[in-house]
Each structure stands twice: as structure tokens, then as C-alpha cells.
mmCIF file of C-alpha atoms in Angstrom:
data_model
loop_
_atom_site.group_PDB
_atom_site.id
_atom_site.type_symbol
_atom_site.label_atom_id
_atom_site.label_comp_id
_atom_site.label_asym_id
_atom_site.label_seq_id
_atom_site.Cartn_x
_atom_site.Cartn_y
_atom_site.Cartn_z
ATOM 1 C CA UNK A 210 13.061 31.991 -3.071
ATOM 2 C CA UNK A 211 14.357 28.880 -1.210
ATOM 3 C CA UNK A 212 12.179 26.750 -4.358
ATOM 4 C CA UNK A 213 14.099 28.977 -6.162
ATOM 5 C CA UNK A 214 17.535 28.452 -3.885
ATOM 6 C CA UNK A 215 16.713 24.578 -3.693
ATOM 7 C CA UNK A 216 16.665 24.259 -7.591
ATOM 8 C CA UNK A 217 19.608 26.032 -8.155
ATOM 9 C CA UNK A 218 21.646 23.252 -6.370
ATOM 10 C CA UNK A 219 20.730 20.881 -7.228
ATOM 11 C CA UNK A 220 21.468 22.081 -10.969
ATOM 12 C CA UNK A 221 24.129 23.174 -9.842
ATOM 13 C CA UNK A 222 25.427 19.637 -8.356
ATOM 14 C CA UNK A 223 23.661 17.151 -11.597
ATOM 15 C CA UNK A 224 25.750 19.735 -13.152
ATOM 16 C CA UNK A 225 28.755 18.920 -11.331
ATOM 17 C CA UNK A 226 27.862 15.108 -11.666
ATOM 18 C CA UNK A 227 27.780 15.789 -15.671
ATOM 19 C CA UNK A 228 31.482 16.936 -16.031
ATOM 20 C CA UNK A 229 32.572 14.166 -13.671
ATOM 21 C CA UNK A 230 31.048 11.672 -15.536
ATOM 22 C CA UNK A 231 32.806 13.132 -18.302
ATOM 23 C CA UNK A 232 35.674 13.343 -17.387
ATOM 24 C CA UNK A 233 36.251 9.715 -16.051
ATOM 25 C CA UNK A 234 35.152 8.715 -19.752
ATOM 26 C CA UNK A 235 37.857 10.610 -21.211
ATOM 27 C CA UNK A 236 39.537 8.785 -18.497
ATOM 28 C CA UNK A 237 38.539 5.505 -19.339
ATOM 29 C CA UNK A 238 37.574 5.376 -16.126
ATOM 30 C CA UNK A 239 35.115 3.570 -15.159
ATOM 31 C CA UNK A 240 34.311 5.150 -11.873
ATOM 32 C CA UNK A 241 32.024 7.353 -13.237
ATOM 33 C CA UNK A 242 29.290 3.865 -13.733
ATOM 34 C CA UNK A 243 27.901 4.243 -11.017
ATOM 35 C CA UNK A 244 24.498 1.912 -9.938
ATOM 36 C CA UNK A 245 22.290 3.787 -7.677
ATOM 37 C CA UNK A 246 18.607 2.194 -6.574
ATOM 38 C CA UNK A 247 15.174 5.030 -7.675
ATOM 39 C CA UNK A 248 12.327 3.696 -5.300
ATOM 40 C CA UNK A 249 9.254 4.541 -7.823
ATOM 41 C CA UNK A 250 6.116 3.839 -5.461
ATOM 42 C CA UNK A 251 4.145 3.053 -8.046
ATOM 43 C CA UNK A 252 6.102 0.399 -10.543
ATOM 44 C CA UNK A 253 3.926 -0.903 -14.683
ATOM 45 C CA UNK A 254 5.303 -3.838 -15.082
ATOM 46 C CA UNK A 255 5.242 -4.844 -19.463
ATOM 47 C CA UNK A 256 2.023 -7.009 -19.183
ATOM 48 C CA UNK A 257 0.477 -5.259 -15.793
ATOM 49 C CA UNK A 258 0.176 -1.674 -15.548
ATOM 50 C CA UNK A 259 -1.340 0.380 -12.530
ATOM 51 C CA UNK A 260 -4.915 2.789 -12.693
ATOM 52 C CA UNK A 261 -4.202 4.956 -9.555
ATOM 53 C CA UNK A 262 -6.957 6.729 -8.772
ATOM 54 C CA UNK A 263 -6.041 10.810 -8.944
ATOM 55 C CA UNK A 264 -7.217 11.536 -5.402
ATOM 56 C CA UNK A 265 -6.247 8.347 -4.060
ATOM 57 C CA UNK A 266 -2.940 8.369 -2.370
ATOM 58 C CA UNK A 267 0.501 5.857 -2.779
ATOM 59 C CA UNK A 268 3.008 7.257 0.121
ATOM 60 C CA UNK A 269 6.606 7.738 -0.793
ATOM 61 C CA UNK A 270 8.342 4.747 0.462
ATOM 62 C CA UNK A 271 5.102 1.702 -1.155
ATOM 63 C CA UNK A 272 4.934 -0.075 -3.280
ATOM 64 C CA UNK A 273 1.867 -0.399 -5.710
ATOM 65 C CA UNK A 274 3.582 -2.729 -8.837
ATOM 66 C CA UNK A 275 1.049 -4.900 -11.798
ATOM 67 C CA UNK A 276 -2.650 -4.827 -11.774
ATOM 68 C CA UNK A 277 -3.864 -2.670 -9.050
ATOM 69 C CA UNK A 278 -7.296 -0.545 -9.016
ATOM 70 C CA UNK A 279 -7.008 1.523 -6.578
ATOM 71 C CA UNK A 280 -10.184 3.710 -6.704
ATOM 72 C CA UNK A 281 -11.138 7.389 -4.980
ATOM 73 C CA UNK A 282 -9.418 8.693 -1.810
ATOM 74 C CA UNK A 283 -7.795 5.689 -1.057
ATOM 75 C CA UNK A 284 -4.222 5.796 0.899
ATOM 76 C CA UNK A 285 -1.576 3.448 0.775
ATOM 77 C CA UNK A 286 1.068 4.569 3.548
ATOM 78 C CA UNK A 287 4.250 4.421 4.105
ATOM 79 C CA UNK A 288 6.153 0.692 3.486
ATOM 80 C CA UNK A 289 3.264 -1.122 2.662
ATOM 81 C CA UNK A 290 3.795 -3.862 -0.201
ATOM 82 C CA UNK A 291 1.165 -4.191 -3.144
ATOM 83 C CA UNK A 292 1.944 -7.303 -6.152
ATOM 84 C CA UNK A 293 -0.735 -7.239 -8.366
ATOM 85 C CA UNK A 294 2.824 -8.995 -10.704
ATOM 86 C CA UNK A 295 0.631 -12.718 -10.316
ATOM 87 C CA UNK A 296 -3.080 -11.342 -10.196
ATOM 88 C CA UNK A 297 -4.877 -8.514 -10.159
ATOM 89 C CA UNK A 298 -5.637 -6.125 -6.710
ATOM 90 C CA UNK A 299 -8.358 -4.307 -6.265
ATOM 91 C CA UNK A 300 -9.135 -2.177 -4.417
ATOM 92 C CA UNK A 301 -12.553 0.007 -3.683
ATOM 93 C CA UNK A 302 -13.226 3.543 -2.392
ATOM 94 C CA UNK A 303 -11.753 5.891 0.691
ATOM 95 C CA UNK A 304 -9.821 1.997 1.506
ATOM 96 C CA UNK A 305 -6.871 2.590 3.550
ATOM 97 C CA UNK A 306 -4.063 0.540 3.719
ATOM 98 C CA UNK A 307 -2.089 1.877 6.664
ATOM 99 C CA UNK A 308 1.715 0.901 6.820
ATOM 100 C CA UNK A 309 3.597 -1.662 6.627
ATOM 101 C CA UNK A 310 0.609 -3.915 4.399
ATOM 102 C CA UNK A 311 1.869 -6.643 2.254
ATOM 103 C CA UNK A 312 -0.610 -7.330 -0.249
ATOM 104 C CA UNK A 313 0.841 -10.526 -2.792
ATOM 105 C CA UNK A 314 -1.130 -12.080 -5.705
ATOM 106 C CA UNK A 315 1.650 -14.326 -5.762
ATOM 107 C CA UNK A 316 2.128 -17.901 -5.747
ATOM 108 C CA UNK A 317 4.398 -18.654 -1.896
ATOM 109 C CA UNK A 318 5.204 -21.605 -2.782
ATOM 110 C CA UNK A 319 5.666 -24.007 -5.788
ATOM 111 C CA UNK A 320 2.109 -25.128 -5.965
ATOM 112 C CA UNK A 321 0.566 -22.199 -4.799
ATOM 113 C CA UNK A 322 -2.275 -20.801 -7.617
ATOM 114 C CA UNK A 323 -1.776 -17.643 -8.102
ATOM 115 C CA UNK A 324 -5.349 -15.460 -6.635
ATOM 116 C CA UNK A 325 -6.193 -11.781 -6.835
ATOM 117 C CA UNK A 326 -7.591 -9.783 -3.606
ATOM 118 C CA UNK A 327 -11.019 -7.489 -3.638
ATOM 119 C CA UNK A 328 -10.600 -5.365 -0.788
ATOM 120 C CA UNK A 329 -13.879 -3.517 -0.900
ATOM 121 C CA UNK A 330 -15.233 0.700 0.148
ATOM 122 C CA UNK A 331 -14.188 1.970 3.580
ATOM 123 C CA UNK A 332 -11.744 -0.315 4.493
ATOM 124 C CA UNK A 333 -9.556 -0.085 6.776
ATOM 125 C CA UNK A 334 -6.399 -2.588 7.037
ATOM 126 C CA UNK A 335 -4.242 -3.040 10.266
ATOM 127 C CA UNK A 336 -0.452 -1.909 10.258
ATOM 128 C CA UNK A 337 1.578 -4.972 9.058
ATOM 129 C CA UNK A 338 -1.349 -7.129 8.191
ATOM 130 C CA UNK A 339 -0.894 -9.426 5.648
ATOM 131 C CA UNK A 340 -2.753 -11.351 2.943
ATOM 132 C CA UNK A 341 -2.914 -13.401 0.332
ATOM 133 C CA UNK A 342 -5.583 -13.924 -2.296
ATOM 134 C CA UNK A 343 -8.518 -13.064 -0.167
ATOM 135 C CA UNK A 344 -11.600 -10.322 -0.197
ATOM 136 C CA UNK A 345 -12.291 -8.361 2.005
ATOM 137 C CA UNK A 346 -15.945 -6.575 1.766
ATOM 138 C CA UNK A 347 -17.182 -3.464 2.582
ATOM 139 C CA UNK A 348 -16.484 -1.377 5.928
ATOM 140 C CA UNK A 349 -14.567 -4.545 7.344
ATOM 141 C CA UNK A 350 -11.457 -4.213 10.036
ATOM 142 C CA UNK A 351 -8.548 -6.121 9.819
ATOM 143 C CA UNK A 352 -6.298 -5.595 12.909
ATOM 144 C CA UNK A 353 -2.693 -4.699 13.048
ATOM 145 C CA UNK A 354 0.259 -7.753 12.493
ATOM 146 C CA UNK A 355 -3.246 -9.986 11.331
ATOM 147 C CA UNK A 356 -2.266 -12.324 8.293
ATOM 148 C CA UNK A 357 -4.619 -13.473 6.381
ATOM 149 C CA UNK A 358 -4.548 -16.978 3.830
ATOM 150 C CA UNK A 359 -5.359 -17.339 0.880
ATOM 151 C CA UNK A 360 -8.846 -17.547 -0.764
ATOM 152 C CA UNK A 361 -10.094 -15.685 2.346
ATOM 153 C CA UNK A 362 -13.447 -13.632 2.310
ATOM 154 C CA UNK A 363 -14.108 -11.071 5.787
ATOM 155 C CA UNK A 364 -17.867 -10.128 4.670
ATOM 156 C CA UNK A 365 -19.227 -5.845 4.537
ATOM 157 C CA UNK A 366 -19.211 -4.924 8.139
ATOM 158 C CA UNK A 367 -16.952 -7.890 10.204
ATOM 159 C CA UNK A 368 -13.470 -7.472 11.897
ATOM 160 C CA UNK A 369 -10.197 -9.708 12.222
ATOM 161 C CA UNK A 370 -8.801 -8.508 15.641
ATOM 162 C CA UNK A 371 -5.627 -8.150 15.401
ATOM 163 C CA UNK A 372 -2.516 -10.766 15.341
ATOM 164 C CA UNK A 373 -5.101 -13.355 14.090
ATOM 165 C CA UNK A 374 -4.749 -15.958 11.828
ATOM 166 C CA UNK A 375 -7.391 -16.728 9.165
ATOM 167 C CA UNK A 376 -6.874 -19.900 7.896
ATOM 168 C CA UNK A 377 -7.583 -20.753 3.765
ATOM 169 C CA UNK A 378 -11.299 -20.648 2.744
ATOM 170 C CA UNK A 379 -12.155 -18.871 5.763
ATOM 171 C CA UNK A 380 -15.637 -16.860 5.970
ATOM 172 C CA UNK A 381 -15.735 -14.113 8.394
ATOM 173 C CA UNK A 382 -19.554 -13.306 8.543
ATOM 174 C CA UNK A 383 -21.438 -9.851 8.639
ATOM 175 C CA UNK A 384 -21.016 -8.602 11.651
ATOM 176 C CA UNK A 385 -19.085 -10.813 13.691
ATOM 177 C CA UNK A 386 -15.339 -10.315 15.278
ATOM 178 C CA UNK A 387 -13.082 -13.362 14.735
ATOM 179 C CA UNK A 388 -9.462 -12.816 17.118
ATOM 180 C CA UNK A 389 -6.423 -16.157 17.478
ATOM 181 C CA UNK A 390 -5.011 -18.688 16.770
ATOM 182 C CA UNK A 391 -6.107 -19.748 14.191
ATOM 183 C CA UNK A 392 -9.243 -17.225 13.644
ATOM 184 C CA UNK A 393 -12.808 -18.141 15.368
ATOM 185 C CA UNK A 394 -15.992 -16.479 16.317
ATOM 186 C CA UNK A 395 -15.515 -14.326 18.874
ATOM 187 C CA UNK A 396 -19.072 -12.480 19.270
ATOM 188 C CA UNK A 397 -21.677 -10.567 17.267
ATOM 189 C CA UNK A 398 -19.978 -6.361 16.382
ATOM 190 C CA UNK A 399 -21.553 -4.645 19.682
ATOM 191 C CA UNK A 400 -23.757 -0.950 18.062
ATOM 192 C CA UNK A 401 -20.045 1.496 18.331
ATOM 193 C CA UNK A 402 -17.921 -0.714 17.008
ATOM 194 C CA UNK A 403 -20.691 -0.536 14.151
ATOM 195 C CA UNK A 404 -20.412 2.940 14.112
ATOM 196 C CA UNK A 405 -16.669 2.787 14.539
ATOM 197 C CA UNK A 406 -15.658 1.054 11.111
ATOM 198 C CA UNK A 407 -17.199 3.751 8.586
ATOM 199 C CA UNK A 408 -15.522 6.433 10.917
ATOM 200 C CA UNK A 409 -12.081 4.845 11.120
ATOM 201 C CA UNK A 410 -12.103 5.000 7.593
ATOM 202 C CA UNK A 411 -13.133 8.702 6.816
ATOM 203 C CA UNK A 412 -10.262 9.393 9.007
ATOM 204 C CA UNK A 413 -7.669 8.132 6.752
ATOM 205 C CA UNK A 414 -8.645 9.436 3.839
ATOM 206 C CA UNK A 415 -8.370 12.888 5.509
ATOM 207 C CA UNK A 416 -5.518 12.498 6.955
ATOM 208 C CA UNK A 417 -4.080 11.213 3.741
ATOM 209 C CA UNK A 418 -5.712 14.092 1.316
ATOM 210 C CA UNK A 419 -3.278 16.467 3.392
ATOM 211 C CA UNK A 420 0.416 13.565 3.209
ATOM 212 C CA UNK A 421 -0.260 14.011 -0.431
ATOM 213 C CA UNK A 422 -0.499 17.224 -0.882
ATOM 214 C CA UNK A 423 2.427 17.807 1.755
ATOM 215 C CA UNK A 424 4.858 14.690 -0.115
ATOM 216 C CA UNK A 425 4.185 17.206 -3.498
ATOM 217 C CA UNK A 426 6.007 19.673 -1.905
ATOM 218 C CA UNK A 427 9.111 20.883 -2.507
ATOM 219 C CA UNK A 428 11.681 20.061 0.024
ATOM 220 C CA UNK A 429 12.018 23.374 3.079
ATOM 221 C CA UNK A 430 15.164 23.815 1.393
#
């Protein structure tokens, strides 16, 4: 019943708006030419089309544009921007880009080259991290607010601490923890930290399924 009333109300409002625009046209009043923005979570470009797995979750307020591939059970959370308009972005399975993450492949200044970004399987990228032309192998973790510059490679099972800044072309070996600005080797990961990495990805995959299901429903009014 609530869904029917919502649809009825929407139809009446749109009909009224259409009649108002028609009246303005007949009067010669340009006020009907309203310009407004409709957000699109996935924006395909003429030369660059995204490929999103059916069971992946792209939050309503996220922005994915250009040539971006998102694998099965992966999630792109609220306020995250993934731009594949400069070069390709590939995101594997069971990976999560948390709220406010920025992934950019285009040049950040006049002399920068475009750079692909490759993100593997079961990767966790924390809130507000910034990635530009990097490679993240499987089961690694990038902490909240970290910045990874062009050419950075984070090998399988490695971790970048929150707030770290990783300089261009740095390679972070497998199973190591790096931290700081500029980021440097801190220590080898502990056994419990190694086991946490895939668990973190699984938790976000399950949570994303709930958000995807709820986001597909009509508003409850």
C-alpha cells in the first residue's frame, strides 16, 4: 500500500510540474527551463564504459566514471569517486573501497602521465584514502586517509598504516607494515594481522549485500 501511494503521489507531482511548464511555454515565460542535476552513480563515457558485476555494490552517492571494472561481491561506498576517464581502473572480487576514497587515473598536473590502477581480490581500502595510478595486490589493506602516489605497488598481504603517504614508485613487500610520511618499513605483520586482512574483506562484502538490497527498495513513504 505504501508503495502504491508513493507512486501515486509521484505521478501527481510530475503531472503538476508538466502542466506548469506547459503554461509557462504558452505565456512565453522562460522560467520553465529549469536546470537541475541528477546524480548518476555510474557514468559511462563515449570512449570508456564501466563493467560492474551484477552483485557488486555501488553506493547511491558514489561516482564511477569511464573504464572501470568492478568484480564480484566488491563494494564502492558512499562518497567514493573512481575515475577511469584517463586510464583503466580494475577492481577484483570481494574488495571494498570505503567511504570517501578517491581513485584517479588522469594527469594531476600538466606533466603527469596517465596511469592505470589495478586493485586485486579481497582488498580493503580505508575511508578517505587517495590512490593515483597504483597496484594493490590481493588481500592487502590501505589505512584510512593514506595517500599512494603513481607507480606504488603494495604486494599481497601487505598493509599501509592510516594517514601514511607513499612516494612514487615505492614497492611495499608482501606481509609488511609501512607507515609515516614518507612511508617506510615498520615491521613484519603479526599472525593475527595477516588473518585479519581477508576477514575484513569478507565483513564488508556481507555488509555491502545488505546495503545493496536496501538501496534497491522504494522509500518507505
